[in-house]
Coordinates of C-alpha atoms and ligand atoms in Angstrom, one line a residue:
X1 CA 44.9 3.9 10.6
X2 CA 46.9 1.0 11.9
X3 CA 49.5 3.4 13.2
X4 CA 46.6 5.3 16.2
X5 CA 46.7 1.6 17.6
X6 CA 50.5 1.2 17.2
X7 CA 51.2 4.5 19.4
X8 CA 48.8 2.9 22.1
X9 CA 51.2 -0.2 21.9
X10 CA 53.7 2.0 22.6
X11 CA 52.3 3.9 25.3
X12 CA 51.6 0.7 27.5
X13 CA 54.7 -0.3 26.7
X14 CA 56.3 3.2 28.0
X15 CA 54.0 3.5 31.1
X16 CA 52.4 0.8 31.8
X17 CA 54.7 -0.7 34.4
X18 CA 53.8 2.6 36.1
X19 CA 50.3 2.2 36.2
X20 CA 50.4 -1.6 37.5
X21 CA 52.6 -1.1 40.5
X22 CA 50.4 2.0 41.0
X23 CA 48.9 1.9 44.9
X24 CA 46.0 3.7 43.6
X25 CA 45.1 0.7 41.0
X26 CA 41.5 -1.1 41.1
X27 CA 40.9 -4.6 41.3
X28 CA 37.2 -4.8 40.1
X29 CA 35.9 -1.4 38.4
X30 CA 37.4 -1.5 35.1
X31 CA 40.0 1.7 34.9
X32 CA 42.6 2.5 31.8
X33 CA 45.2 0.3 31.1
X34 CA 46.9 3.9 30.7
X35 CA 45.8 7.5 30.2
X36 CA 42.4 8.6 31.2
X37 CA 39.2 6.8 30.6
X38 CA 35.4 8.6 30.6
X39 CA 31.9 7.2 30.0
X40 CA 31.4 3.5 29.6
X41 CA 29.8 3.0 26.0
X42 CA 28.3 -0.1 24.1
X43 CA 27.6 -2.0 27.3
X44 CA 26.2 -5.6 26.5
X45 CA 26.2 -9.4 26.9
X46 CA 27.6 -10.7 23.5
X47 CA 27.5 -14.5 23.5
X48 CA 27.3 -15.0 27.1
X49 CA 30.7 -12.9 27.4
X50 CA 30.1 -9.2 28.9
X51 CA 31.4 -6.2 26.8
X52 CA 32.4 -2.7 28.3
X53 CA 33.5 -0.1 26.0
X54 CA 34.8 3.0 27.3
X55 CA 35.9 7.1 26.1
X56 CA 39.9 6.5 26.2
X57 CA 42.6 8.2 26.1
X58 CA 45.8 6.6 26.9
X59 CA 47.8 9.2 25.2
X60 CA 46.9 11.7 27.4
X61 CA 46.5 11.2 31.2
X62 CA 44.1 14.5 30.8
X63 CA 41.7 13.0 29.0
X64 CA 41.2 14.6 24.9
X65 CA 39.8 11.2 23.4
X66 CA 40.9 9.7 20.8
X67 CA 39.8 6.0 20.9
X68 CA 37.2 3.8 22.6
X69 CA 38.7 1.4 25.2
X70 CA 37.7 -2.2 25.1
X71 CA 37.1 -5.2 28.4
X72 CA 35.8 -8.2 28.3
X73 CA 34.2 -10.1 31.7
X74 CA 32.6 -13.2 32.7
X75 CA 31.2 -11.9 35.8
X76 CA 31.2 -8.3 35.4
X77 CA 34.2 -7.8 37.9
X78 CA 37.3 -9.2 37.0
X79 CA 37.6 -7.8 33.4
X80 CA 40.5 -8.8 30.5
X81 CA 41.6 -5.5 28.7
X82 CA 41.7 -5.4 25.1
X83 CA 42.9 -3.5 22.3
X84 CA 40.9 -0.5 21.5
X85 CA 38.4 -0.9 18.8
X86 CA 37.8 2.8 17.6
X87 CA 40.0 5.6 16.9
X88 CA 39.7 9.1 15.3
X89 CA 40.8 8.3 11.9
X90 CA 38.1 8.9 9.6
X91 CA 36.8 13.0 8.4
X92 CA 33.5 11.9 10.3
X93 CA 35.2 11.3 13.4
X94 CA 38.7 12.6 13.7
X95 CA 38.0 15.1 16.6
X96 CA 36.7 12.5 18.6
X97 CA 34.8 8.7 19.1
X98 CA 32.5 10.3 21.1
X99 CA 29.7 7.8 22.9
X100 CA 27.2 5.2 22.0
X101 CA 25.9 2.3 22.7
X102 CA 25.4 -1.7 21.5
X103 CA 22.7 -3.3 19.8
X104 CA 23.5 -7.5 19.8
X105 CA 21.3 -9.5 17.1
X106 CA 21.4 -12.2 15.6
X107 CA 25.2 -13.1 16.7
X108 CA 26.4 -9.8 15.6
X109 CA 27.3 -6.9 17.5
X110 CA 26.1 -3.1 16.1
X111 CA 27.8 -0.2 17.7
X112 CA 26.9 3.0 17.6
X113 CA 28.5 6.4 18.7
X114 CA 29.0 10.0 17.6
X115 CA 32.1 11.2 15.3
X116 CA 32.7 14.6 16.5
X117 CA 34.8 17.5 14.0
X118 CA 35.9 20.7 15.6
X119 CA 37.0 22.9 12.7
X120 CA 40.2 24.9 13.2
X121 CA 39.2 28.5 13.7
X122 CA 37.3 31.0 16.3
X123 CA 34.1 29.0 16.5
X124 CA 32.1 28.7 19.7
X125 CA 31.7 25.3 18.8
X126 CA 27.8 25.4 19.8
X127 CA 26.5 27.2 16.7
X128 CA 29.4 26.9 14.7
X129 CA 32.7 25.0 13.6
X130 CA 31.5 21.5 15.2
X131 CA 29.9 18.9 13.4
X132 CA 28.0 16.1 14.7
X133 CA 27.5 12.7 12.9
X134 CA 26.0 9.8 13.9
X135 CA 28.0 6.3 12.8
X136 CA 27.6 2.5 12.9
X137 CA 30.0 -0.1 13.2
X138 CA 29.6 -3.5 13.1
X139 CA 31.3 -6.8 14.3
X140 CA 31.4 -11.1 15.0
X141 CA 33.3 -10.9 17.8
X142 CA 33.0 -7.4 19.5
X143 CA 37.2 -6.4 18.8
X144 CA 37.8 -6.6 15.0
X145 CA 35.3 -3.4 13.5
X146 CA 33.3 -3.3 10.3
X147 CA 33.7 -0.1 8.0
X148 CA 32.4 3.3 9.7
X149 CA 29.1 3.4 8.3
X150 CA 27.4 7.1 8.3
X151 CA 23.7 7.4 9.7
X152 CA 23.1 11.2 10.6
X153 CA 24.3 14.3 9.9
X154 CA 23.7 17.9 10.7
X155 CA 21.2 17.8 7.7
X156 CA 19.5 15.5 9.6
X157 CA 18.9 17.5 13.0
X158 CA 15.9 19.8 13.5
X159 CA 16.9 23.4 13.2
X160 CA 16.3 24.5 15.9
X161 CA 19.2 22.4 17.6
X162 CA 22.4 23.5 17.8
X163 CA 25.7 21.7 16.8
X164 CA 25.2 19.6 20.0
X165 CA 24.1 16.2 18.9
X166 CA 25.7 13.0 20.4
X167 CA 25.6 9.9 22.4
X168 CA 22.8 7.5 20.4
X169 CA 21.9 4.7 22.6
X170 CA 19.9 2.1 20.8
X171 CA 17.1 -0.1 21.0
X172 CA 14.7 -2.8 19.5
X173 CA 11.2 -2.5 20.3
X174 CA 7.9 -3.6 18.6
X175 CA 9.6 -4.9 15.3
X176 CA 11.5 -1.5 14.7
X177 CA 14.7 0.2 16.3
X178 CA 14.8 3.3 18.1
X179 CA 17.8 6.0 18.5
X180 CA 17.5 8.7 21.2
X181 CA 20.5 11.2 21.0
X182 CA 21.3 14.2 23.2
X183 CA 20.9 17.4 22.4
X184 CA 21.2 20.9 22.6
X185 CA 18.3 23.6 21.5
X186 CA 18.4 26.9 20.6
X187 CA 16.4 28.9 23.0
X188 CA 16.1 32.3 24.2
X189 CA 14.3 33.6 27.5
X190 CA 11.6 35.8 28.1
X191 CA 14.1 39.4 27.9
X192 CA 15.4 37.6 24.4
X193 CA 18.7 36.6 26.4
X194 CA 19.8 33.3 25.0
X195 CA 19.3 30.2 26.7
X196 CA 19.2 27.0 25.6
X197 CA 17.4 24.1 26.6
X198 CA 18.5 20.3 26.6
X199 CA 16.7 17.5 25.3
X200 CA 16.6 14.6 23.3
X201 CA 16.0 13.8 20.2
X202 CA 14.4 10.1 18.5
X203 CA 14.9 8.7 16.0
X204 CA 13.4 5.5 14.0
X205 CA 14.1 2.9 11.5
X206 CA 13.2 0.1 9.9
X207 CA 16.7 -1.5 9.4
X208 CA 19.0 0.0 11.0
X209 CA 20.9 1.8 8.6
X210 CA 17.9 4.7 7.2
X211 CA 17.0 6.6 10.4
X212 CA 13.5 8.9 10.6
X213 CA 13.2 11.6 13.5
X214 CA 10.1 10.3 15.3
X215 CA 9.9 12.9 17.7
X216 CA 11.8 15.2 20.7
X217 CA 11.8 15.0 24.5
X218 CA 12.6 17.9 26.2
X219 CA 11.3 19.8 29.5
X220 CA 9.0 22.6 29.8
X221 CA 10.6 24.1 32.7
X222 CA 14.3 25.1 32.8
X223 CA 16.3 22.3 33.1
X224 CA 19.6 22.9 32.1
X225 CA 21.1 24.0 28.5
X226 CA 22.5 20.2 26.9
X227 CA 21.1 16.7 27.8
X228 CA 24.2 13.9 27.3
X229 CA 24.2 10.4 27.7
X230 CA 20.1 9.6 27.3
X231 CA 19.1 6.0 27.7
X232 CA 15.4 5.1 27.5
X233 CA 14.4 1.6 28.9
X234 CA 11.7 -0.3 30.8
X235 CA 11.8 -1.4 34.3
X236 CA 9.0 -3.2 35.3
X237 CA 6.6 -1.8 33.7
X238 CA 8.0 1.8 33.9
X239 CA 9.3 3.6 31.0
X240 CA 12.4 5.4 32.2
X241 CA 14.8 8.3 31.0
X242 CA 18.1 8.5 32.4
X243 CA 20.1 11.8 30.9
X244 CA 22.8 13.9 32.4
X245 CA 21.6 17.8 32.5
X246 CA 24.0 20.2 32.2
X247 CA 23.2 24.0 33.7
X248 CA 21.0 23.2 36.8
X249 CA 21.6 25.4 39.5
X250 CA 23.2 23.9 42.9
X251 CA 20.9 23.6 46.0
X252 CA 22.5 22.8 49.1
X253 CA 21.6 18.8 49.4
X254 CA 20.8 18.3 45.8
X255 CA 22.8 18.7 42.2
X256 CA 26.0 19.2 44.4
X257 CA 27.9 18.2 41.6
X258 CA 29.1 20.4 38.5
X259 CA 27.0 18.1 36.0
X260 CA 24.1 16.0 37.0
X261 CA 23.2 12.8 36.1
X262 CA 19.7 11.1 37.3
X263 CA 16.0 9.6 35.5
X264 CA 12.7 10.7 35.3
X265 CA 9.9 8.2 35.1
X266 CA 8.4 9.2 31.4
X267 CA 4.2 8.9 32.9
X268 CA 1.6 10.5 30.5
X269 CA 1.6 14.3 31.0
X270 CA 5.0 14.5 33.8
X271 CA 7.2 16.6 32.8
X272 CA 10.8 15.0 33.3
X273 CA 11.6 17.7 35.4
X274 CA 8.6 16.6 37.8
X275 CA 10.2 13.4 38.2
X276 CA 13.5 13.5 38.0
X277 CA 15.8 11.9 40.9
X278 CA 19.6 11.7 40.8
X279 CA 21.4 8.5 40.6
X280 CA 24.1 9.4 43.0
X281 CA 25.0 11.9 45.6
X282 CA 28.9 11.4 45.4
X283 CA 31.5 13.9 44.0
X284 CA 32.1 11.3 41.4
X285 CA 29.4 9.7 39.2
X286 CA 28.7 10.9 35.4
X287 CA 27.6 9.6 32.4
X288 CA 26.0 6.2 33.1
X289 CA 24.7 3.4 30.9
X290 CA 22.2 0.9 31.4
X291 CA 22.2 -2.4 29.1
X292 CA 19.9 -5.8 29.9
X293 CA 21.6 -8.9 30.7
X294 CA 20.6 -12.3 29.2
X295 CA 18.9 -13.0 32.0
X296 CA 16.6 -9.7 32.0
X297 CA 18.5 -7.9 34.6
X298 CA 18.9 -4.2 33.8
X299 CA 22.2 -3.1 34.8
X300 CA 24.2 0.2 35.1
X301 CA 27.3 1.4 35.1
X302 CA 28.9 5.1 35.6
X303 CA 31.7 7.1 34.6
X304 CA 33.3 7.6 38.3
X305 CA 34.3 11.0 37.0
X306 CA 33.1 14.2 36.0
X307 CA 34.2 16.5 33.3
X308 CA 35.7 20.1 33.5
X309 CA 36.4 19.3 37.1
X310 CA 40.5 19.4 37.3
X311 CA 41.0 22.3 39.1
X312 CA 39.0 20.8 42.3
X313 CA 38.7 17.5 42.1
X314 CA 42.6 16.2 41.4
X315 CA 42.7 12.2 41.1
X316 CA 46.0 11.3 42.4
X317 CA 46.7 8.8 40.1
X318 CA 47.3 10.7 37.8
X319 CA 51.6 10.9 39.0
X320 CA 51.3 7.4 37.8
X321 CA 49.7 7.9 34.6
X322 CA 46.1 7.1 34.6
X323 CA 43.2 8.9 35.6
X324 CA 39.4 7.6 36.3
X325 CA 37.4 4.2 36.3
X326 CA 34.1 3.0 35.9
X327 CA 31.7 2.1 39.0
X328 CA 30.7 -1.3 40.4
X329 CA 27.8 -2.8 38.0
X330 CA 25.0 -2.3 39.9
X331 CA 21.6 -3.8 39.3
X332 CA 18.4 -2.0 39.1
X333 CA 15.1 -2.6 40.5
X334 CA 11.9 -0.6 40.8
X335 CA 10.9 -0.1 44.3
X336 CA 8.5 2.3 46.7
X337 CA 7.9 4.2 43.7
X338 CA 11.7 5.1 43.0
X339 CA 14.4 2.9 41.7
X340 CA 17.2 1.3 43.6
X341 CA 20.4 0.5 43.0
X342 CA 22.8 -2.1 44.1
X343 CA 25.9 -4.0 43.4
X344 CA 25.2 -7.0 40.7
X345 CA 25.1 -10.6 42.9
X346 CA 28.4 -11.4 41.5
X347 CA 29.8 -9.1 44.2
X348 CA 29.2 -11.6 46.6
X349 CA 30.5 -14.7 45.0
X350 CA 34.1 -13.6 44.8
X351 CA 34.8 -15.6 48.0
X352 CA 34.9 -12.4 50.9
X353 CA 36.2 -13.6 54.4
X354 CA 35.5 -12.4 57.3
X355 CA 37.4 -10.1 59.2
X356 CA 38.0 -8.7 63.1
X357 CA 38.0 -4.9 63.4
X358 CA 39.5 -4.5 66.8
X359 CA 37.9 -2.2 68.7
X360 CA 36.6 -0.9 65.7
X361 CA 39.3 -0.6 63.9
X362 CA 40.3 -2.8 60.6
X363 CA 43.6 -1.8 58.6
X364 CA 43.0 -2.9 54.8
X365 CA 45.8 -1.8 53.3
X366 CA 45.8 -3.6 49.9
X367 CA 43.0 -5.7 50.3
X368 CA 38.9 -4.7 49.1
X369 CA 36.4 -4.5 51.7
X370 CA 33.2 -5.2 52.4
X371 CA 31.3 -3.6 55.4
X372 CA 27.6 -3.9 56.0
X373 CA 25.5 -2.2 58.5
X374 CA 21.9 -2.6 59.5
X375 CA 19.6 -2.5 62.5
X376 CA 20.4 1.5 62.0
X377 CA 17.3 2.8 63.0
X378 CA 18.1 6.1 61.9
X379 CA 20.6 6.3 64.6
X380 CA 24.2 8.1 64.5
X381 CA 27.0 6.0 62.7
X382 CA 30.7 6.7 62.0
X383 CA 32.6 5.2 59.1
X384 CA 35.8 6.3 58.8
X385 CA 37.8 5.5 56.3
X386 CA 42.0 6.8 56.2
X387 CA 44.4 7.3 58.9
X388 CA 43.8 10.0 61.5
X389 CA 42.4 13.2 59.9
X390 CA 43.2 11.9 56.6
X391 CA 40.4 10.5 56.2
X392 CA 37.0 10.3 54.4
X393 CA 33.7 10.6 57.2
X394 CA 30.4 8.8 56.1
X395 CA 28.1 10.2 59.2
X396 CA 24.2 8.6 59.1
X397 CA 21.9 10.2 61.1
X398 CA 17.9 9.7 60.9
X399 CA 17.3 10.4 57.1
X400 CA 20.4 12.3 56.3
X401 CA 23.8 10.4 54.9
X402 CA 27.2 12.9 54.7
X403 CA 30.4 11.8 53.1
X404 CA 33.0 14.7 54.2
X405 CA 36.5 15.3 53.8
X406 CA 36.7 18.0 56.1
X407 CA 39.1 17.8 58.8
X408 CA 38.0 18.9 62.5
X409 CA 40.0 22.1 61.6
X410 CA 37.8 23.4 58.9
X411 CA 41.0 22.1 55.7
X412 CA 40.4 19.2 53.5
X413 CA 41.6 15.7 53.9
X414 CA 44.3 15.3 51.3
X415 CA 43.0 12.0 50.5
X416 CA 39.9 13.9 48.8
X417 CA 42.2 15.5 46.4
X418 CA 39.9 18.4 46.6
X419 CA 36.4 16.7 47.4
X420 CA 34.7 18.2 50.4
X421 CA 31.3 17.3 51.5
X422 CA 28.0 15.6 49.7
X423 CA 24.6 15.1 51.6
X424 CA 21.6 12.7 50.6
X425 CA 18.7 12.5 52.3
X426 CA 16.1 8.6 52.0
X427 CA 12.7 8.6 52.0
X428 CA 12.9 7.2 55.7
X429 CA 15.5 7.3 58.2
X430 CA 18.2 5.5 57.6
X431 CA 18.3 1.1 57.9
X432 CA 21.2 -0.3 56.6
X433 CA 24.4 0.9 55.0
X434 CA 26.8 -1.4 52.2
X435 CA 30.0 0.1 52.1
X436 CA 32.5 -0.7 49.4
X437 CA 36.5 0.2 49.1
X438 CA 38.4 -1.3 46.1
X439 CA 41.3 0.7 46.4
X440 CA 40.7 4.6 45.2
X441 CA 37.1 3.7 45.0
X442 CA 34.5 4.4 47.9
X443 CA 30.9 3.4 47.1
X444 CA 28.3 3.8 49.6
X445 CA 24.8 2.2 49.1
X446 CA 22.0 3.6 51.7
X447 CA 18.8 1.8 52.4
X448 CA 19.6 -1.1 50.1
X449 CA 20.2 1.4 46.9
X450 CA 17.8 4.1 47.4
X451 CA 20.8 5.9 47.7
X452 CA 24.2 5.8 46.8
X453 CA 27.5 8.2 46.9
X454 CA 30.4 7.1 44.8
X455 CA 33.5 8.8 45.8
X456 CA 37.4 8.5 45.0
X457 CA 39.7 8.7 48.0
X458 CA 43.6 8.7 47.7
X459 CA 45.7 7.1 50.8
X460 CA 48.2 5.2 50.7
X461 CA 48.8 1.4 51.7
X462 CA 49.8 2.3 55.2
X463 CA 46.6 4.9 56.2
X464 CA 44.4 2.3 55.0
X465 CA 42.1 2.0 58.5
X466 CA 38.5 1.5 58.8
X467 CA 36.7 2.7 61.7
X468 CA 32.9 1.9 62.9
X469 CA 31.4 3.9 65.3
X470 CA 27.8 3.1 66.0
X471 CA 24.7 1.0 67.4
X472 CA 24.1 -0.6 64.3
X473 CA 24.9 -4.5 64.0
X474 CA 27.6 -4.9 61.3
X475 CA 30.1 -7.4 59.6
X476 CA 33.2 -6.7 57.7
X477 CA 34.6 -8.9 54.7
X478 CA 37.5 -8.6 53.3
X479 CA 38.9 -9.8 49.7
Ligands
FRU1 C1 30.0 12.9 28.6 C2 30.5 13.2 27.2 C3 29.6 12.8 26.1 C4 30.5 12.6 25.0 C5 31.8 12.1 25.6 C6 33.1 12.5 25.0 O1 30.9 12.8 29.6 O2 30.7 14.6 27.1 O3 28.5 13.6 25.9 O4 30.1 11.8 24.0 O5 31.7 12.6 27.0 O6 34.1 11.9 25.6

C-alpha cells in the first residue's frame, strides 16, 4: 500500500522540476503537481480550512487514475498540494478511486467515492466484467484515511441498471443522510434496439454506514445513455440537480461539447429534461461539484477538461508532463429564474493593479489578468487574446457571445490545440463581460454569470497580448 504513494514521491521527484518551470503552469486553479488530474471530488470547508480532492494521475500524463489528489486553501485560490489520500489498492477499488464527495460532522471528515474493478477479459464493461462499489472513508484531519469501509454493491443496484454506478455525493437533510449516485439503465427503444437511459439513483440512511434505495430520478424523454457526477442541493429555495448527460445530440449553439454538463430545477411534475440549462458554453468544463461554505455560500467548481477528447482537443502541457486543472471557484446565486455563476469574492482581494492597454493593446506575458467590460448594450466587442492570428476571439454582439480559434483563413489558431468555436446566447443582449486569464486558462463570464465559457488557450510568454475593441467602458487589472 505504502509503496502507490512511494512511486508518486518518485514521480515529482523525476518531473516535477518540469512541470514548475512549465510556461503553461496556473497560479490560482488548482492543476496536478504532475500527471493528469480530472473531476474535483470531496469539496468542503473542514475546520475553516478549504479541501479539494481531485481524480489523479501523476503516473500518467494521459490520465488512467489511480489515486485521488489532495489541496488545501484558505481562500479558495492559492492552494498547498498535498500527498494523495486514496489509491487503488484494495479488490473494491483497484481499477480505479473513482469520484465522491465529503460529508464534515462533528469535526470529522466522511468521504465517499466509487471503487471501480474491470475484470480482465472481453467484457463490454456495461453489462459485464465491471463492478461498481460504493465506499467510505473517514478522517480528523482530511490527509491521514480511515480503513475503506464497503457501503454498496452490485447486489445493491436495481436490476434494471447496468454495471454503471458511481460518483455518490452526499448529504444531511431532515435528521437522515442522503446518497444520489449516477447511473446507467438498461433500456431498449420502441424497434427493441437497445438504448439506455441515464439517471440517478438515491439512496438513504440512518447512519451512514446501512444505506436504503429511496427511489430513482431519471427523464422521460431521451436524454442521453449515463448520468455522472449528480449533485442535489438547495439554492434559495430551489431544489436543484446538476448531472453530466452523456449521448445528447449536438445542436449548433447548444451541447457543443462531447459530454454535457448543466442542472435542471427538480419542480413538481418538470421533467429534468424541461429544465435543464448547461453550466458552461466553453470547449472545456466537465464534471463539476458544488459544496456549501461555512458561511452558506454554495460554491462550484469544474473539471476544466473533458474525457475521450485527445484526439481534438490536445492540452499542450502535456510536453511538460501535466495535463488539466480545475476552474475558478465560482459562487452560485439564483437569479431571473436561472442560476448565475461567478467568481467567489476572494478573486478580488488578491490585491489586482491597474493597468494601461495602449491603444488597446496590453502584453501580460506572465502575469493574470483581470478585464471587465460593461455599458455593452448589446453592442459589437473584440477581445483578443494571443499574438497576431494566434489567438483566441471572444466576439459579443446583441445576445450572442463567440469564443473562436479560427484564423481569418478558415485554419485553427495553434494556441487552441484543436478547439474551434463555442456560441452562447443570454436571455438579453449582452451588458457586461468579466474576463479572466491565469495562464492556460480563459474564463469568460457574460451578463454577471448567466453565462460562462471556460476555455484553455496555449501561447507562450512572448504572444501574451490582449486587445479590446469596442464601445463598451472597461478596466484591466493585472496580478
Ligand atoms: C467523470 C468520470 C466519473 C468517474 C471519474 C473517473 O469525468 O468519468 O464518472 O467517477 O470520471 O475518473
Amino acid at each position: 500500500m505504502g509503496d502507490a504513494f512511494q512511486k508518486v514521491r518518485e514521480e515529482l521527484n523525476r518531473m516535477g522540476g518540469t512541470v514548475a518551470s512549465c510556461p503553461f503552469r496556473t497560479r490560482f486553479h488548482i492543476m496536478p503537481p504532475v500527471g493528469w488530474l480530472n473531476d474535483p471530488n470531496g469539496l468542503c470547508q473542514f475546520r475553516g480550512v478549504f479541501h479539494a480532492y481531485f481524480q489523479y494521475s501523476p503516473l500518467n500524463v494521459h490520465g488512467g487514475g489511480g489515486y485521488w489528489g489532495h489541496c488545501v486553501s484558505r481562500d479558495l485560490l492559492t492552494w498547498d498540494y498535498q500527498e494523495p489520500v486514496l489509491a487503488a489498492d484494495t479488490e473494491e477499488d483497484k481499477s480505479g478511486v473513482y469520484s465522491g464527495s465529503a460529508l464534515v460532522e462533528d469535526g470529522r471528515m466522511y468521504l465517499f467515492y466509487t471503487g471501480n474493478v474491470k475484470q480482465p477479459g472481453d467484457y463490454d464493461y456495461i453489462d459485464a466484467g465491471r463492478i461498481s462499489t460504493q465506499l467510505l472513508v473517514e478522517s480528523e484531519d482530511g490527509q491521514a484515511m480511515s480503513a475503506k469501509e464497503k457501503l454498496l454493491g452490485m447486489e445493491d443496484y436495481p436490476e434494471d441498471v447496468t454495471q454503471h454506478v458511481r460518483d455518490p455525493k452526499v448529504w444531511k437533510e431532515n435528521g437522515a443522510y442522503h446518497m444520489i449516485l449516477g447511473a446507467r439503465f438498461r433500456a431498449w427503444d420502441g424497434e427493441g434496439r437497445r438504448r439506455d437511459q441515464g439517471g440517478a439513483l438515491l439512496y438513504v440512511s440512518p447512519d451512514k454506514h446501512h444505506w436504503r434505495l429511496e427511489g430513482e430520478l431519471t427523464s422521460q424523454k431521451d436524454f442521453g445513455y449515463m448520468w455522472e457526477c449528480p449533485d442535489l442541493f438547495s439554492l434559495e429555495g430551489r431544489r436543484v440537480l446538476s448531472f453530466c448527460p452523456q449521448g445528447l445530440a449536438s445542436e449548433p449553439e447548444r451541447f457543443q461539447n462531447l459530454y454535457q454538463s448543466g442542472y435542471s430545477l427538480l419542480e413538481e411534475g418538470a421533467d429534468p429534461e424541461d429544465t435543464f440549462v448547461e453550466w458552461d458554453m466553453g470547449f472545456d468544463f466537465y464534471a463539476p461539484q458544488t459544496f456549501e461554505a461555512d458561511d452558506g455560500r454554495r460554491i462550484l467548481i469544474g473539471w476544466s477538461g473533458m474525457p475521450d477528447m485527445e484526439q481534438s482537443h490536445r492540452n499542450l502541457s502535456v510536453e511538460h508532463g501535466w495535463q488539466h486543472c480545475l476552474t475558478l471557484p465560482a459562487e452560485l446565486v439564483f437569479r431571473e429564474g436561472r442560476i448565475f455563476r461567478m467568481p467567489v469574492r476572494e478573486l478580488d482581494e488578491l490585491g489586482w493593479e491597474p493597468a494601461e492597454a495602449e491603444q488597446g493593446m496590453y502584453r501580460w506575458e506572465n502575469k493574470a489578468v483581470k478585464l471587465r467590460m460593461w455599458e455593452i448594450g448589446g453592442e459589437e466587442q473584440e477581445i483578443r487574446i494571443g499574438a497576431g492570428e494566434n489567438a483566441l476571439v471572444i466576439h459579443v454582439s446583441q445576445d450572442r457571445t463567440e469564443l473562436s480559434f479560427r484564423m481569418p483563413d478558415g485554419r485553427i489558431a495553434p494556441c487552441g490545440g484543436g478547439r474551434d468555436r463555442r456560441v452562447g446566447r443570454a436571455g438579453k443582449p449582452v451588458e457586461q463581460l468579466l474576463v479572466l486569464v491565469d495562464s492556460s486558462i480563459a474564463e469568460v463570464f457574460v451578463n454577471d454569470g448567466e453565462l460562462v465559457f471556460t476555455t484553455r488557450i496555449y501561447l507562450e510568454p512572448e504572444e501574451r497580448e490582449l486587445w479590446v475593441k469596442g464601445t463598451g467602458k472597461w478596466k484591466l487589472e493585472v496580478i
